mmCIF file of C-alpha atoms in Angstrom:
data_model
loop_
_atom_site.group_PDB
_atom_site.id
_atom_site.type_symbol
_atom_site.label_atom_id
_atom_site.label_comp_id
_atom_site.label_asym_id
_atom_site.label_seq_id
_atom_site.Cartn_x
_atom_site.Cartn_y
_atom_site.Cartn_z
ATOM 1 C CA MET Q 1 48.204 -44.825 -4.751
ATOM 2 C CA CYS Q 2 51.956 -46.388 -4.203
ATOM 3 C CA ASP Q 3 53.887 -47.038 -7.235
ATOM 4 C CA ILE Q 4 53.880 -50.735 -6.651
ATOM 5 C CA ARG Q 5 50.102 -51.166 -6.204
ATOM 6 C CA LYS Q 6 49.415 -49.330 -9.028
ATOM 7 C CA LYS Q 7 51.437 -51.524 -11.392
ATOM 8 C CA LYS Q 8 49.516 -54.472 -9.767
ATOM 9 C CA LYS Q 9 46.476 -52.842 -10.532
ATOM 10 C CA ASP Q 10 47.409 -51.886 -14.295
ATOM 11 C CA LEU Q 11 48.692 -55.600 -14.820
ATOM 12 C CA ARG Q 12 45.721 -57.046 -13.366
ATOM 13 C CA LYS Q 13 43.767 -55.182 -16.085
ATOM 14 C CA LYS Q 14 45.753 -56.453 -18.966
ATOM 15 C CA ILE Q 15 45.965 -59.483 -17.724
ATOM 16 C CA LYS Q 16 42.200 -59.804 -17.238
ATOM 17 C CA LYS Q 17 41.695 -58.790 -21.210
ATOM 18 C CA LEU Q 18 44.197 -61.240 -22.667
ATOM 19 C CA LYS Q 19 42.120 -63.773 -20.700
ATOM 20 C CA LYS Q 20 39.005 -62.672 -22.141
ATOM 21 C CA ASP Q 21 40.313 -63.235 -25.932
ATOM 22 C CA ILE Q 22 40.553 -67.359 -24.777
ATOM 23 C CA THR Q 23 37.850 -69.016 -26.111
ATOM 24 C CA ASP Q 24 35.672 -71.957 -24.072
ATOM 25 C CA GLN Q 25 37.134 -74.114 -26.349
ATOM 26 C CA LYS Q 26 40.802 -72.964 -26.088
ATOM 27 C CA ARG Q 27 40.791 -73.224 -22.343
ATOM 28 C CA GLU Q 28 39.465 -76.039 -22.136
ATOM 29 C CA VAL Q 29 42.131 -77.520 -24.524
ATOM 30 C CA LEU Q 30 45.488 -75.458 -22.394
ATOM 31 C CA SER Q 31 43.034 -76.572 -19.301
ATOM 32 C CA ASN Q 32 43.500 -80.205 -19.952
ATOM 33 C CA SER Q 33 47.196 -79.950 -21.169
ATOM 34 C CA LEU Q 34 48.214 -78.242 -17.876
ATOM 35 C CA MET Q 35 46.484 -80.859 -15.768
ATOM 36 C CA GLU Q 36 48.510 -83.219 -17.483
ATOM 37 C CA LYS Q 37 51.782 -81.918 -16.992
ATOM 38 C CA ILE Q 38 50.647 -81.957 -13.306
ATOM 39 C CA GLU Q 39 49.225 -85.451 -12.989
ATOM 40 C CA ASN Q 40 53.074 -86.371 -14.657
ATOM 41 C CA LEU Q 41 55.213 -84.496 -12.287
ATOM 42 C CA ASP Q 42 56.869 -86.437 -9.357
ATOM 43 C CA GLN Q 43 55.335 -83.814 -6.751
ATOM 44 C CA PHE Q 44 51.959 -84.837 -7.718
ATOM 45 C CA LYS Q 45 52.229 -88.684 -8.346
ATOM 46 C CA LYS Q 46 54.305 -88.653 -4.406
ATOM 47 C CA SER Q 47 51.672 -86.451 -3.010
ATOM 48 C CA LYS Q 48 48.787 -87.757 -0.183
ATOM 49 C CA THR Q 49 47.487 -84.348 0.168
ATOM 50 C CA ILE Q 50 46.893 -82.019 -2.086
ATOM 51 C CA PHE Q 51 45.359 -78.163 -1.391
ATOM 52 C CA ILE Q 52 43.798 -77.179 -5.068
ATOM 53 C CA PHE Q 53 41.489 -74.264 -5.927
ATOM 54 C CA TRP Q 54 37.911 -75.372 -7.178
ATOM 55 C CA SER Q 55 38.423 -73.514 -10.275
ATOM 56 C CA MET Q 56 36.307 -69.860 -11.580
ATOM 57 C CA ASP Q 57 35.789 -69.350 -15.100
ATOM 58 C CA ASP Q 58 38.887 -67.324 -16.169
ATOM 59 C CA GLU Q 59 40.797 -69.990 -14.432
ATOM 60 C CA VAL Q 60 42.844 -72.723 -15.843
ATOM 61 C CA ASP Q 61 39.713 -75.617 -14.663
ATOM 62 C CA THR Q 62 40.787 -78.136 -12.432
ATOM 63 C CA ARG Q 63 37.122 -79.605 -11.504
ATOM 64 C CA GLY Q 64 37.571 -82.304 -14.122
ATOM 65 C CA PHE Q 65 41.224 -82.699 -12.269
ATOM 66 C CA ILE Q 66 39.379 -82.800 -8.605
ATOM 67 C CA LYS Q 67 36.532 -85.250 -9.721
ATOM 68 C CA LYS Q 68 39.086 -87.636 -11.767
ATOM 69 C CA HIS Q 69 41.480 -87.786 -8.483
ATOM 70 C CA LEU Q 70 39.528 -87.719 -5.677
ATOM 71 C CA GLY Q 71 39.243 -90.834 -3.776
ATOM 72 C CA LYS Q 72 42.854 -91.746 -4.713
ATOM 73 C CA LYS Q 73 44.289 -88.199 -3.630
ATOM 74 C CA ARG Q 74 42.690 -85.992 -0.287
ATOM 75 C CA PHE Q 75 41.893 -82.582 -1.746
ATOM 76 C CA ILE Q 76 41.613 -79.606 0.164
ATOM 77 C CA LEU Q 77 39.983 -76.384 -0.744
ATOM 78 C CA PRO Q 78 39.645 -72.953 0.206
ATOM 79 C CA SER Q 79 36.661 -71.405 1.847
ATOM 80 C CA ILE Q 80 36.548 -67.961 2.090
ATOM 81 C CA LYS Q 81 35.149 -66.677 5.741
ATOM 82 C CA GLY Q 82 35.549 -62.572 5.806
ATOM 83 C CA ASN Q 83 38.921 -61.882 4.649
ATOM 84 C CA ASP Q 84 40.471 -65.092 5.259
ATOM 85 C CA LEU Q 85 40.838 -68.356 3.620
ATOM 86 C CA ILE Q 86 39.947 -71.283 5.839
ATOM 87 C CA LEU Q 87 41.088 -74.784 3.807
ATOM 88 C CA LYS Q 88 38.379 -77.550 4.225
ATOM 89 C CA PRO Q 89 38.719 -81.189 3.058
ATOM 90 C CA LEU Q 90 36.627 -82.279 0.174
ATOM 91 C CA ASP Q 91 35.548 -85.869 0.680
ATOM 92 C CA SER Q 92 32.736 -86.149 -1.775
ATOM 93 C CA LEU Q 93 31.522 -83.668 -4.608
ATOM 94 C CA ASP Q 94 28.125 -83.656 -2.546
ATOM 95 C CA GLN Q 95 29.781 -81.826 -0.149
ATOM 96 C CA LEU Q 96 30.003 -79.034 -2.187
ATOM 97 C CA ILE Q 97 28.091 -75.795 -1.336
ATOM 98 C CA ASP Q 98 27.827 -72.371 -2.990
ATOM 99 C CA GLY Q 99 30.859 -70.098 -1.596
ATOM 100 C CA GLU Q 100 29.929 -67.498 0.497
ATOM 101 C CA GLN Q 101 31.833 -64.885 -1.651
ATOM 102 C CA PHE Q 102 32.348 -64.914 -5.269
ATOM 103 C CA ASN Q 103 29.999 -68.414 -5.553
ATOM 104 C CA ILE Q 104 32.535 -70.478 -5.870
ATOM 105 C CA PRO Q 105 31.792 -74.149 -4.802
ATOM 106 C CA GLU Q 106 33.402 -74.805 -1.234
ATOM 107 C CA PRO Q 107 33.039 -78.165 0.878
ATOM 108 C CA ASN Q 108 30.708 -78.093 3.641
ATOM 109 C CA SER Q 109 33.152 -79.981 6.317
ATOM 110 C CA GLU Q 110 34.619 -79.037 9.097
ATOM 111 C CA PRO Q 111 38.432 -76.821 8.464
ATOM 112 C CA LEU Q 112 40.857 -78.674 8.385
ATOM 113 C CA LYS Q 113 42.690 -78.211 12.093
ATOM 114 C CA ASN Q 114 46.615 -79.641 11.317
ATOM 115 C CA LEU Q 115 48.064 -77.631 7.957
ATOM 116 C CA ASP Q 116 51.067 -80.391 8.628
ATOM 117 C CA ALA Q 117 49.877 -83.038 5.930
ATOM 118 C CA ILE Q 118 49.541 -80.957 2.834
ATOM 119 C CA ASP Q 119 52.192 -81.714 0.701
ATOM 120 C CA LEU Q 120 51.710 -79.967 -2.746
ATOM 121 C CA ALA Q 121 49.651 -76.682 -2.954
ATOM 122 C CA ILE Q 122 48.441 -76.287 -6.745
ATOM 123 C CA ILE Q 123 47.742 -72.243 -7.010
ATOM 124 C CA PRO Q 124 45.959 -70.059 -8.735
ATOM 125 C CA GLY Q 125 47.441 -66.295 -9.187
ATOM 126 C CA VAL Q 126 46.124 -63.558 -11.555
ATOM 127 C CA ALA Q 127 49.748 -63.372 -12.722
ATOM 128 C CA PHE Q 128 53.225 -65.043 -12.394
ATOM 129 C CA ASP Q 129 56.861 -64.344 -13.376
ATOM 130 C CA ILE Q 130 59.883 -66.350 -14.686
ATOM 131 C CA LYS Q 131 61.275 -66.474 -11.339
ATOM 132 C CA GLY Q 132 57.853 -67.920 -9.805
ATOM 133 C CA ASN Q 133 57.030 -64.744 -8.356
ATOM 134 C CA ARG Q 134 53.173 -64.465 -7.824
ATOM 135 C CA MET Q 135 50.130 -61.650 -7.971
ATOM 136 C CA GLY Q 136 46.847 -62.187 -7.153
ATOM 137 C CA ARG Q 137 43.556 -60.446 -7.065
ATOM 138 C CA GLY Q 138 44.848 -58.492 -4.655
ATOM 139 C CA ARG Q 139 43.329 -59.270 -1.297
ATOM 140 C CA GLY Q 140 46.249 -61.518 -0.349
ATOM 141 C CA PHE Q 141 44.090 -64.770 0.821
ATOM 142 C CA TYR Q 142 46.461 -67.044 -0.812
ATOM 143 C CA ASP Q 143 49.981 -64.981 0.475
ATOM 144 C CA ARG Q 144 48.296 -65.259 3.975
ATOM 145 C CA ILE Q 145 47.247 -69.075 3.864
ATOM 146 C CA LEU Q 146 50.895 -70.129 1.954
ATOM 147 C CA ASN Q 147 52.362 -68.573 4.814
ATOM 148 C CA LEU Q 148 50.478 -71.235 7.000
ATOM 149 C CA LEU Q 149 51.535 -74.493 5.133
ATOM 150 C CA PRO Q 150 55.177 -76.154 5.834
ATOM 151 C CA LYS Q 151 58.376 -75.080 4.032
ATOM 152 C CA THR Q 152 58.170 -78.751 3.152
ATOM 153 C CA THR Q 153 54.913 -78.331 1.006
ATOM 154 C CA GLU Q 154 55.326 -77.893 -2.879
ATOM 155 C CA LYS Q 155 53.868 -74.853 -4.134
ATOM 156 C CA ILE Q 156 52.836 -74.755 -7.786
ATOM 157 C CA GLY Q 157 51.630 -72.006 -9.534
ATOM 158 C CA ILE Q 158 49.229 -72.714 -12.462
ATOM 159 C CA CYS Q 159 48.039 -70.167 -15.489
ATOM 160 C CA TYR Q 160 47.657 -69.996 -18.631
ATOM 161 C CA GLN Q 161 50.601 -68.594 -21.126
ATOM 162 C CA CYS Q 162 49.400 -65.089 -21.758
ATOM 163 C CA GLN Q 163 49.773 -65.127 -17.290
ATOM 164 C CA ILE Q 164 53.234 -65.161 -17.417
ATOM 165 C CA VAL Q 165 55.473 -61.772 -17.336
ATOM 166 C CA GLU Q 166 58.923 -61.431 -17.347
ATOM 167 C CA ASP Q 167 58.816 -59.759 -13.894
ATOM 168 C CA LEU Q 168 56.570 -58.968 -11.699
ATOM 169 C CA PRO Q 169 56.370 -55.896 -8.764
ATOM 170 C CA VAL Q 170 56.994 -57.811 -5.423
ATOM 171 C CA GLU Q 171 55.735 -56.792 -2.115
ATOM 172 C CA SER Q 172 57.272 -58.567 1.237
ATOM 173 C CA PHE Q 173 54.083 -60.329 2.054
ATOM 174 C CA ASP Q 174 54.145 -62.301 -1.581
ATOM 175 C CA ILE Q 175 54.991 -65.314 -1.825
ATOM 176 C CA PRO Q 176 56.476 -67.172 -4.135
ATOM 177 C CA MET Q 177 55.793 -70.187 -6.058
ATOM 178 C CA ASP Q 178 58.430 -73.231 -6.522
ATOM 179 C CA THR Q 179 57.489 -74.021 -9.694
ATOM 180 C CA VAL Q 180 54.540 -72.468 -12.294
ATOM 181 C CA ILE Q 181 53.253 -74.544 -15.135
ATOM 182 C CA TYR Q 182 51.506 -72.837 -17.475
ATOM 183 C CA SER Q 183 49.624 -73.709 -20.747
#
């Protein structure tokens, strides 16, 4: 195994253990605090169309945030199809169905054809470093889709403080964030 891939694999294991130590109650407090920080950003206030994820249990909880702003902002959520992320608009919570992989809810809507409207992307990660580099779960879903977004799209990584490291191993295909917000 390549040295950089081994470092990433080891770091994923380490972060997974650290995140397990966060209680449900603490996770809720941290998630609410973090999403409040997002709400106070000019980038959020000015944005119309936001690419965001429906959180898994070990991630910063975005579900309440989406519910709160649905109708005021246009949300685009990922749908996993094979080895690709397909972006789909979420117009109503009634559209959510269990996804094919990981049972992550996703919109039952037609894929977004034009990514140019996305002005803000709120992105999960296993770890981020202080330079904005991101490490995902290892399948490259987000790196491939972030590469297709307009250069003007503001990319914000969100995570818990235990997911911030000083320096991540980076590969040529890794897409950095413009900002990383943690709680």
